[in-house]
């Protein structure tokens, strides 16, 4: 909600889309049936979660010996991945610290819109 409040143009686009989707059928609430019509909702959610990651550190355990960026990582080692740093990395994302839901438009397969 904070991102939408700070970006009123995006909020108005999303509000208009929701109003159009639910008023077309005379509904008063958004349901799963409306999701196909809400094209702007998914990019807004993806961009919000990219900027405000619920779990910035992810822990994984290797199942076999491997090499990672030139380092030997033995089987059974726990590796922490800083997903928060990846999400805000300017080498990965164009204008990484800005709220830009349009970077996700046309992203039907779930892949990131990386420059």
GROMACS .gro file of N, CA, C and O in nm, residues 32-93:
model
  248
   32UNK      N    1  -1.169  -1.445  -0.774
   32UNK     CA    2  -1.076  -1.514  -0.862
   32UNK      C    3  -1.117  -1.504  -1.009
   32UNK      O    4  -1.033  -1.508  -1.098
   33UNK      N    5  -1.245  -1.491  -1.034
   33UNK     CA    6  -1.294  -1.478  -1.172
   33UNK      C    7  -1.247  -1.349  -1.237
   33UNK      O    8  -1.238  -1.340  -1.360
   34UNK      N    9  -1.218  -1.247  -1.158
   34UNK     CA   10  -1.176  -1.117  -1.212
   34UNK      C   11  -1.027  -1.111  -1.244
   34UNK      O   12  -0.984  -1.021  -1.316
   35UNK      N   13  -0.949  -1.202  -1.191
   35UNK     CA   14  -0.803  -1.193  -1.203
   35UNK      C   15  -0.753  -1.188  -1.346
   35UNK      O   16  -0.654  -1.123  -1.376
   36UNK      N   17  -0.821  -1.256  -1.437
   36UNK     CA   18  -0.781  -1.253  -1.577
   36UNK      C   19  -0.794  -1.115  -1.640
   36UNK      O   20  -0.725  -1.083  -1.736
   37UNK      N   21  -0.881  -1.032  -1.586
   37UNK     CA   22  -0.903  -0.897  -1.638
   37UNK      C   23  -0.809  -0.795  -1.574
   37UNK      O   24  -0.797  -0.684  -1.625
   38UNK      N   25  -0.746  -0.830  -1.464
   38UNK     CA   26  -0.662  -0.736  -1.390
   38UNK      C   27  -0.516  -0.749  -1.435
   38UNK      O   28  -0.433  -0.808  -1.367
   39UNK      N   29  -0.484  -0.691  -1.548
   39UNK     CA   30  -0.351  -0.702  -1.607
   39UNK      C   31  -0.246  -0.619  -1.532
   39UNK      O   32  -0.128  -0.648  -1.540
   40UNK      N   33  -0.287  -0.516  -1.462
   40UNK     CA   34  -0.193  -0.428  -1.393
   40UNK      C   35  -0.161  -0.477  -1.251
   40UNK      O   36  -0.060  -0.440  -1.193
   41UNK      N   37  -0.247  -0.562  -1.196
   41UNK     CA   38  -0.232  -0.608  -1.058
   41UNK      C   39  -0.105  -0.691  -1.037
   41UNK      O   40  -0.028  -0.666  -0.945
   42UNK      N   41  -0.082  -0.788  -1.123
   42UNK     CA   42   0.034  -0.877  -1.106
   42UNK      C   43   0.167  -0.800  -1.114
   42UNK      O   44   0.254  -0.819  -1.029
   43UNK      N   45   0.187  -0.711  -1.213
   43UNK     CA   46   0.312  -0.633  -1.214
   43UNK      C   47   0.330  -0.546  -1.090
   43UNK      O   48   0.442  -0.532  -1.040
   44UNK      N   49   0.222  -0.489  -1.038
   44UNK     CA   50   0.232  -0.409  -0.916
   44UNK      C   51   0.274  -0.497  -0.798
   44UNK      O   52   0.362  -0.460  -0.720
   45UNK      N   53   0.217  -0.615  -0.787
   45UNK     CA   54   0.253  -0.707  -0.679
   45UNK      C   55   0.398  -0.754  -0.692
   45UNK      O   56   0.472  -0.758  -0.593
   46UNK      N   57   0.440  -0.789  -0.813
   46UNK     CA   58   0.578  -0.835  -0.834
   46UNK      C   59   0.679  -0.727  -0.799
   46UNK      O   60   0.781  -0.753  -0.736
   47UNK      N   61   0.650  -0.604  -0.844
   47UNK     CA   62   0.743  -0.494  -0.818
   47UNK      C   63   0.747  -0.461  -0.670
   47UNK      O   64   0.854  -0.431  -0.614
   48UNK      N   65   0.634  -0.468  -0.602
   48UNK     CA   66   0.630  -0.443  -0.457
   48UNK      C   67   0.712  -0.548  -0.383
   48UNK      O   68   0.791  -0.515  -0.294
   49UNK      N   69   0.697  -0.674  -0.420
   49UNK     CA   70   0.772  -0.780  -0.354
   49UNK      C   71   0.921  -0.775  -0.390
   49UNK      O   72   1.005  -0.818  -0.311
   50UNK      N   73   0.956  -0.722  -0.507
   50UNK     CA   74   1.097  -0.706  -0.542
   50UNK      C   75   1.162  -0.600  -0.452
   50UNK      O   76   1.273  -0.618  -0.403
   51UNK      N   77   1.090  -0.491  -0.427
   51UNK     CA   78   1.145  -0.383  -0.345
   51UNK      C   79   1.137  -0.412  -0.195
   51UNK      O   80   1.219  -0.363  -0.118
   52UNK      N   81   1.038  -0.487  -0.153
   52UNK     CA   82   1.015  -0.514  -0.010
   52UNK      C   83   1.004  -0.665   0.010
   52UNK      O   84   0.896  -0.719   0.031
   53UNK      N   85   1.117  -0.730   0.005
   53UNK     CA   86   1.123  -0.876   0.012
   53UNK      C   87   1.086  -0.925   0.151
   53UNK      O   88   1.142  -0.879   0.250
   54UNK      N   89   0.992  -1.017   0.161
   54UNK     CA   90   0.952  -1.068   0.293
   54UNK      C   91   1.063  -1.144   0.365
   54UNK      O   92   1.071  -1.141   0.486
   55UNK      N   93   1.149  -1.213   0.291
   55UNK     CA   94   1.260  -1.288   0.351
   55UNK      C   95   1.387  -1.257   0.271
   55UNK      O   96   1.417  -1.325   0.173
   56UNK      N   97   1.464  -1.154   0.312
   56UNK     CA   98   1.579  -1.113   0.232
   56UNK      C   99   1.693  -1.213   0.228
   56UNK      O  100   1.774  -1.211   0.136
   57UNK      N  101   1.703  -1.302   0.326
   57UNK     CA  102   1.806  -1.405   0.324
   57UNK      C  103   1.741  -1.541   0.309
   57UNK      O  104   1.649  -1.576   0.382
   58UNK      N  105   1.791  -1.619   0.212
   58UNK     CA  106   1.739  -1.753   0.188
   58UNK      C  107   1.852  -1.850   0.215
   58UNK      O  108   1.965  -1.830   0.170
   59UNK      N  109   1.824  -1.956   0.291
   59UNK     CA  110   1.927  -2.055   0.325
   59UNK      C  111   1.904  -2.181   0.243
   59UNK      O  112   1.792  -2.230   0.232
   60UNK      N  113   2.011  -2.232   0.186
   60UNK     CA  114   2.008  -2.358   0.111
   60UNK      C  115   2.122  -2.445   0.158
   60UNK      O  116   2.222  -2.397   0.209
   61UNK      N  117   2.107  -2.576   0.139
   61UNK     CA  118   2.213  -2.670   0.174
   61UNK      C  119   2.253  -2.745   0.048
   61UNK      O  120   2.166  -2.795  -0.025
   62UNK      N  121   2.382  -2.752   0.023
   62UNK     CA  122   2.428  -2.821  -0.097
   62UNK      C  123   2.412  -2.972  -0.079
   62UNK      O  124   2.428  -3.026   0.030
   63UNK      N  125   2.377  -3.039  -0.187
   63UNK     CA  126   2.358  -3.184  -0.180
   63UNK      C  127   2.480  -3.260  -0.232
   63UNK      O  128   2.493  -3.380  -0.210
   64UNK      N  129   2.569  -3.189  -0.298
   64UNK     CA  130   2.692  -3.251  -0.348
   64UNK      C  131   2.801  -3.145  -0.352
   64UNK      O  132   2.774  -3.025  -0.348
   65UNK      N  133   2.926  -3.191  -0.360
   65UNK     CA  134   3.037  -3.096  -0.376
   65UNK      C  135   3.015  -3.015  -0.503
   65UNK      O  136   2.976  -3.069  -0.606
   66UNK      N  137   3.041  -2.886  -0.493
   66UNK     CA  138   3.022  -2.800  -0.610
   66UNK      C  139   3.119  -2.684  -0.605
   66UNK      O  140   3.188  -2.664  -0.504
   67UNK      N  141   3.127  -2.611  -0.712
   67UNK     CA  142   3.210  -2.491  -0.717
   67UNK      C  143   3.117  -2.372  -0.744
   67UNK      O  144   3.036  -2.375  -0.836
   68UNK      N  145   3.131  -2.270  -0.662
   68UNK     CA  146   3.046  -2.152  -0.673
   68UNK      C  147   3.134  -2.028  -0.679
   68UNK      O  148   3.206  -1.999  -0.582
   69UNK      N  149   3.133  -1.961  -0.793
   69UNK     CA  150   3.215  -1.842  -0.814
   69UNK      C  151   3.363  -1.866  -0.781
   69UNK      O  152   3.429  -1.781  -0.722
   70UNK      N  153   3.411  -1.984  -0.817
   70UNK     CA  154   3.551  -2.016  -0.795
   70UNK      C  155   3.582  -2.074  -0.658
   70UNK      O  156   3.698  -2.107  -0.630
   71UNK      N  157   3.484  -2.087  -0.571
   71UNK     CA  158   3.504  -2.142  -0.437
   71UNK      C  159   3.451  -2.285  -0.431
   71UNK      O  160   3.343  -2.313  -0.482
   72UNK      N  161   3.525  -2.371  -0.365
   72UNK     CA  162   3.480  -2.508  -0.343
   72UNK      C  163   3.379  -2.508  -0.228
   72UNK      O  164   3.407  -2.458  -0.119
   73UNK      N  165   3.261  -2.565  -0.253
   73UNK     CA  166   3.157  -2.574  -0.151
   73UNK      C  167   3.129  -2.723  -0.130
   73UNK      O  168   3.079  -2.790  -0.220
   74UNK      N  169   3.163  -2.776  -0.012
   74UNK     CA  170   3.144  -2.919   0.011
   74UNK      C  171   2.996  -2.956   0.027
   74UNK      O  172   2.914  -2.872   0.063
   75UNK      N  173   2.966  -3.082   0.003
   75UNK     CA  174   2.829  -3.131   0.022
   75UNK      C  175   2.787  -3.111   0.167
   75UNK      O  176   2.867  -3.128   0.260
   76UNK      N  177   2.664  -3.069   0.188
   76UNK     CA  178   2.612  -3.049   0.323
   76UNK      C  179   2.637  -2.910   0.379
   76UNK      O  180   2.593  -2.879   0.489
   77UNK      N  181   2.707  -2.827   0.304
   77UNK     CA  182   2.734  -2.691   0.351
   77UNK      C  183   2.608  -2.605   0.337
   77UNK      O  184   2.532  -2.619   0.242
   78UNK      N  185   2.586  -2.517   0.433
   78UNK     CA  186   2.474  -2.425   0.427
   78UNK      C  187   2.519  -2.296   0.360
   78UNK      O  188   2.622  -2.239   0.396
   79UNK      N  189   2.441  -2.252   0.265
   79UNK     CA  190   2.473  -2.131   0.189
   79UNK      C  191   2.361  -2.030   0.211
   79UNK      O  192   2.244  -2.065   0.198
   80UNK      N  193   2.398  -1.907   0.248
   80UNK     CA  194   2.299  -1.800   0.260
   80UNK      C  195   2.302  -1.716   0.133
   80UNK      O  196   2.408  -1.672   0.089
   81UNK      N  197   2.185  -1.694   0.077
   81UNK     CA  198   2.173  -1.614  -0.044
   81UNK      C  199   2.103  -1.484  -0.006
   81UNK      O  200   1.994  -1.486   0.051
   82UNK      N  201   2.166  -1.372  -0.037
   82UNK     CA  202   2.110  -1.241  -0.004
   82UNK      C  203   2.019  -1.196  -0.118
   82UNK      O  204   2.059  -1.125  -0.209
   83UNK      N  205   1.895  -1.242  -0.114
   83UNK     CA  206   1.798  -1.210  -0.217
   83UNK      C  207   1.769  -1.060  -0.219
   83UNK      O  208   1.743  -1.002  -0.324
   84UNK      N  209   1.776  -0.997  -0.103
   84UNK     CA  210   1.754  -0.853  -0.095
   84UNK      C  211   1.855  -0.774  -0.176
   84UNK      O  212   1.820  -0.677  -0.244
   85UNK      N  213   1.980  -0.815  -0.173
   85UNK     CA  214   2.084  -0.748  -0.251
   85UNK      C  215   2.063  -0.772  -0.400
   85UNK      O  216   2.084  -0.681  -0.481
   86UNK      N  217   2.021  -0.891  -0.438
   86UNK     CA  218   1.995  -0.922  -0.578
   86UNK      C  219   1.880  -0.836  -0.630
   86UNK      O  220   1.884  -0.783  -0.742
   87UNK      N  221   1.777  -0.819  -0.549
   87UNK     CA  222   1.659  -0.743  -0.590
   87UNK      C  223   1.688  -0.595  -0.612
   87UNK      O  224   1.617  -0.529  -0.687
   88UNK      N  225   1.790  -0.543  -0.548
   88UNK     CA  226   1.824  -0.400  -0.561
   88UNK      C  227   1.956  -0.378  -0.634
   88UNK      O  228   2.010  -0.268  -0.631
   89UNK      N  229   2.006  -0.480  -0.700
   89UNK     CA  230   2.135  -0.472  -0.769
   89UNK      C  231   2.123  -0.394  -0.900
   89UNK      O  232   2.053  -0.438  -0.992
   90UNK      N  233   2.190  -0.279  -0.911
   90UNK     CA  234   2.181  -0.201  -1.035
   90UNK      C  235   2.243  -0.269  -1.156
   90UNK      O  236   2.211  -0.234  -1.269
   91UNK      N  237   2.327  -0.369  -1.134
   91UNK     CA  238   2.382  -0.444  -1.246
   91UNK      C  239   2.279  -0.540  -1.305
   91UNK      O  240   2.290  -0.583  -1.419
   92UNK      N  241   2.177  -0.572  -1.226
   92UNK     CA  242   2.073  -0.665  -1.269
   92UNK      C  243   1.948  -0.592  -1.316
   92UNK      O  244   1.884  -0.633  -1.413
   93UNK      N  245   1.912  -0.485  -1.245
   93UNK     CA  246   1.788  -0.413  -1.272
   93UNK      C  247   1.815  -0.271  -1.317
   93UNK      O  248   1.893  -0.199  -1.255
   0.00000   0.00000   0.00000
